[in-house]
Coordinates of C-alpha atoms in Angstrom, one line a residue:
M26 CA -25.3 133.3 54.9
A27 CA -27.1 133.0 51.5
L28 CA -27.0 129.2 51.8
Y29 CA -28.6 129.3 55.3
N30 CA -31.3 131.6 54.1
R31 CA -32.1 129.3 51.1
I32 CA -32.3 126.3 53.5
I33 CA -34.6 128.2 55.9
R34 CA -37.0 129.1 53.1
Q35 CA -37.0 125.5 51.8
L36 CA -37.7 124.0 55.3
D37 CA -40.6 126.5 55.8
K38 CA -42.0 125.7 52.3
D39 CA -41.8 121.9 53.1
G40 CA -43.6 122.4 56.4
Y41 CA -40.7 121.4 58.7
T42 CA -40.2 124.6 60.7
S43 CA -41.8 127.7 62.3
E44 CA -40.3 131.0 63.4
L45 CA -40.5 133.1 66.6
Y46 CA -39.2 136.5 67.4
R47 CA -37.7 138.3 70.3
F48 CA -36.6 141.9 71.1
Q49 CA -33.8 142.0 73.6
G50 CA -32.3 145.0 75.3
G51 CA -33.4 147.8 77.6
N52 CA -35.7 146.2 80.2
S53 CA -35.6 142.8 78.6
F54 CA -33.2 140.2 80.1
N55 CA -30.5 138.9 77.9
C56 CA -31.8 135.4 77.5
I57 CA -30.1 134.9 74.2
R58 CA -26.3 135.3 74.4
S59 CA -23.9 134.7 71.5
N60 CA -26.9 133.1 69.7
K61 CA -27.3 130.6 72.5
I62 CA -30.4 130.4 74.8
D63 CA -29.5 131.1 78.5
N64 CA -31.5 129.0 80.9
S65 CA -32.1 131.5 83.6
G66 CA -35.5 133.1 84.0
Y67 CA -38.4 133.4 81.6
L68 CA -37.8 134.0 77.9
Y69 CA -40.7 135.9 76.3
F70 CA -41.1 135.8 72.5
S71 CA -43.6 136.9 69.8
N72 CA -45.4 134.3 67.8
S73 CA -45.8 136.6 64.8
L74 CA -43.7 139.3 63.0
D75 CA -46.5 141.8 63.6
H76 CA -46.4 141.3 67.3
H77 CA -42.6 141.5 67.3
Q78 CA -42.8 144.9 65.5
Y79 CA -45.4 146.1 67.9
F80 CA -43.5 145.0 71.0
T81 CA -40.1 146.2 69.7
L82 CA -41.6 149.7 69.1
K83 CA -43.1 149.6 72.6
R84 CA -39.8 148.8 74.2
I85 CA -37.9 151.3 72.1
K86 CA -40.3 154.1 73.1
Q87 CA -39.9 153.2 76.8
L88 CA -36.1 153.3 76.5
L89 CA -36.0 156.6 74.6
S90 CA -38.5 158.2 77.0
K91 CA -36.3 157.2 80.0
E92 CA -33.2 158.6 78.4
L93 CA -34.8 161.8 77.2
Q94 CA -36.3 162.5 80.6
K95 CA -32.8 163.0 81.9
E96 CA -32.6 166.1 79.7
D97 CA -36.1 167.2 80.6
L98 CA -37.4 166.2 77.2
V99 CA -40.6 164.2 76.5
L100 CA -41.1 161.9 73.6
S101 CA -44.4 163.0 72.1
S102 CA -46.0 163.8 68.8
N103 CA -46.0 167.5 69.5
N104 CA -42.3 167.5 70.3
L105 CA -41.4 165.5 67.2
Q106 CA -43.3 168.1 65.1
D107 CA -41.5 171.0 66.6
Q108 CA -38.3 171.4 64.6
D109 CA -36.1 172.7 67.4
T110 CA -37.2 170.0 69.9
Y111 CA -37.0 167.3 67.2
S112 CA -33.5 168.3 66.4
R113 CA -32.5 168.1 70.1
I114 CA -34.1 164.7 70.5
K115 CA -32.2 163.3 67.4
K116 CA -28.9 164.7 68.6
L117 CA -29.4 163.2 72.1
V118 CA -30.3 159.8 70.7
L119 CA -27.3 159.7 68.4
N120 CA -24.9 160.6 71.2
D121 CA -26.4 158.7 74.1
E122 CA -24.0 155.9 75.0
N123 CA -26.6 154.3 77.3
I124 CA -28.5 153.3 74.2
K125 CA -26.8 150.1 73.1
N126 CA -27.1 146.3 72.9
L127 CA -30.5 146.3 71.3
F128 CA -31.3 143.3 69.2
S129 CA -34.0 141.7 67.1
Y130 CA -33.8 137.9 67.1
K131 CA -35.5 135.3 65.0
L132 CA -35.4 131.6 65.9
I133 CA -36.1 129.0 63.3
Y134 CA -37.2 125.8 65.0
D135 CA -38.9 122.5 64.5
K136 CA -42.6 123.2 64.2
K137 CA -43.6 120.6 66.8
Y138 CA -42.5 123.0 69.5
I139 CA -45.2 125.6 68.7
E140 CA -47.8 122.8 68.7
L141 CA -46.7 121.8 72.2
I142 CA -46.7 125.5 73.3
K143 CA -50.2 126.2 72.0
D144 CA -51.5 123.0 73.6
N145 CA -49.9 123.5 77.1
Y146 CA -49.9 127.2 78.0
F147 CA -51.5 128.8 81.0
Y148 CA -52.7 132.4 81.6
Q149 CA -50.5 134.4 83.9
D150 CA -52.8 134.2 86.9
K151 CA -53.3 130.5 86.7
K152 CA -50.0 129.0 85.6
P153 CA -48.0 126.6 87.8
Q154 CA -44.5 127.8 88.6
G155 CA -42.2 127.1 85.6
A156 CA -45.1 126.5 83.2
I157 CA -45.7 128.2 79.8
E158 CA -47.2 131.7 80.1
R159 CA -49.5 133.2 77.5
V160 CA -49.0 137.0 77.0
D161 CA -50.5 139.9 75.0
R162 CA -53.1 137.4 73.5
R163 CA -55.3 140.2 72.1
V164 CA -52.5 142.0 70.2
Y165 CA -51.4 140.6 66.9
G166 CA -51.6 137.0 68.2
G167 CA -49.5 137.8 71.3
G168 CA -46.6 135.7 72.5
Y169 CA -45.5 133.2 75.1
G170 CA -43.1 133.0 78.1
V171 CA -41.0 129.9 78.7
R172 CA -38.4 128.9 81.3
D173 CA -36.5 125.8 82.6
E174 CA -37.4 122.6 80.7
W175 CA -39.6 124.4 78.2
K176 CA -36.8 126.8 77.4
Q177 CA -34.3 123.9 77.2
L178 CA -36.6 122.2 74.7
L179 CA -36.7 125.3 72.6
S180 CA -32.9 125.4 72.5
Y181 CA -32.8 121.7 71.4
L182 CA -35.4 122.2 68.7
T183 CA -33.9 125.4 67.3
L184 CA -32.1 124.9 64.0
F185 CA -31.0 128.5 63.1
T186 CA -30.8 131.8 64.9
T187 CA -30.9 135.2 63.1
S188 CA -29.8 138.3 64.9
K189 CA -29.9 142.0 63.9
E190 CA -28.6 144.9 66.0
I191 CA -30.8 148.0 66.4
T192 CA -28.4 150.9 66.3
R193 CA -28.8 154.5 67.4
E194 CA -29.0 155.4 63.7
D195 CA -32.0 153.0 63.4
L196 CA -33.6 154.7 66.3
V197 CA -33.3 158.1 64.6
E198 CA -34.8 156.5 61.5
I199 CA -37.8 155.4 63.7
L200 CA -38.1 159.0 65.0
I201 CA -38.1 160.3 61.4
N202 CA -40.9 157.9 60.5
M203 CA -42.9 158.8 63.7
R204 CA -42.6 162.5 62.7
K205 CA -43.5 161.7 59.1
T206 CA -46.6 159.6 59.9
N207 CA -47.5 161.5 63.1
K208 CA -48.3 158.1 64.5
M209 CA -45.9 157.2 67.3
N210 CA -47.5 153.7 67.9
N211 CA -47.6 152.5 64.4
K212 CA -45.6 149.3 64.1
N213 CA -44.9 150.1 60.5
N214 CA -42.4 152.7 61.7
L215 CA -40.0 149.7 61.9
D216 CA -40.6 148.4 58.4
F217 CA -37.3 149.7 57.1
F218 CA -35.4 147.7 59.7
I219 CA -37.5 144.5 59.6
K220 CA -37.2 144.3 55.8
D221 CA -33.4 144.9 55.7
R222 CA -32.0 141.4 55.3
S223 CA -28.5 142.6 54.5
R224 CA -27.7 143.1 58.2
S225 CA -29.0 139.8 59.4
I226 CA -26.5 137.4 60.9
T227 CA -27.6 133.7 60.8
T228 CA -25.9 131.0 62.7
L229 CA -26.4 127.2 62.9
S230 CA -27.5 125.7 66.2
D231 CA -25.0 123.5 68.0
S232 CA -27.9 121.1 68.8
L233 CA -28.3 120.4 65.1
I234 CA -24.9 118.8 64.8
S235 CA -25.0 116.9 68.1
D236 CA -25.7 113.1 68.1
F237 CA -27.4 113.4 71.5
T238 CA -30.1 116.0 70.8
K239 CA -32.9 113.5 70.5
Y240 CA -32.1 112.2 74.0
D241 CA -32.0 115.8 75.3
I242 CA -35.5 116.3 73.8
M243 CA -36.8 113.2 75.5
N244 CA -35.3 114.0 78.8
A245 CA -36.7 117.6 78.7
L246 CA -40.2 116.3 77.9
E247 CA -40.1 113.6 80.6
S248 CA -39.0 116.2 83.1
I249 CA -41.9 118.4 82.1
M250 CA -44.2 115.5 82.8
E251 CA -42.6 114.7 86.1
K252 CA -42.9 118.4 87.3
G253 CA -46.5 118.8 86.0
L254 CA -45.5 121.7 83.7
Y255 CA -48.2 120.7 81.1
N256 CA -51.9 121.0 80.5
P257 CA -53.6 117.7 81.5
N258 CA -56.0 118.1 78.6
S259 CA -53.2 118.5 76.0
E260 CA -52.0 115.7 73.8
L261 CA -48.9 115.5 75.9
G262 CA -51.0 115.2 79.0
K263 CA -53.3 112.5 77.6
Y264 CA -50.8 110.6 75.5
P265 CA -47.3 111.4 76.8
S266 CA -45.4 108.4 75.3
K267 CA -47.0 108.8 71.9
T268 CA -46.5 112.6 71.9
I269 CA -42.9 112.5 72.9
K270 CA -42.2 109.9 70.2
E271 CA -43.9 112.1 67.6
V272 CA -41.8 115.1 68.7
V273 CA -38.5 113.2 68.5
T274 CA -39.4 111.5 65.2
H275 CA -40.4 114.9 63.6
Y276 CA -37.2 116.5 64.9
Q277 CA -35.1 113.7 63.5
D278 CA -36.8 114.1 60.1
T279 CA -36.3 117.9 60.2
K280 CA -32.6 117.4 61.2
E281 CA -32.0 114.9 58.4
K282 CA -33.6 117.2 55.8
T283 CA -31.6 120.2 57.1
L284 CA -28.3 118.3 56.9
Q285 CA -29.1 117.1 53.4
L286 CA -29.7 120.7 52.3
L287 CA -26.5 121.8 53.9
K288 CA -24.6 119.3 51.8

């Protein structure tokens, strides 16, 4: 674990990689299973840690509100400040067996992927089916949604996956912070969880140790071109052969550097 974290820091320092984040659970589909990316449906991710905290808090509030409504309770600042109601809310959250399988994921991937994403996204009302979707663009840099070949490409270009489970005890800690700050929407209510590295589980991607990944990358990009899932004004749209070669070459360099560090 410590070795992986040192390698991740070195790759970032040397400019090989970038990171993206995903909250999964509640209303979010389980696109990441056993640290592998499932290829069904859209996978939405945050492009920054700030947006990840914002979005995670938003989803947690939705989940808690839904569960508390079953007991005629409302998640609000006033109720959190009222000692008796606050105690009831905490007790219900700690004992609610419907609150489970909540995770925070971080993917460490070859930085060429985010360059492609930023160059080929569409807004929701204008995107072709299967193309990259831009979301929440006015909030902490927002995020993106990918599916099909774009999601496959992310899987191929991912080097490490870090996961952290959000427990019911964590949710109570969030409630404590909401009550303390009296700011329910403050993303910093999650700081204690985000900064706790001791609970992170980091795994190595299968694609990193496969001899065929570079061909998988080429095939995914060629399929994206064939299906028109790109922006015609992007580098990929204007110079497809050159861009595909650059992506593969950069990945091979990143892979070689990672394997050297692993040794």
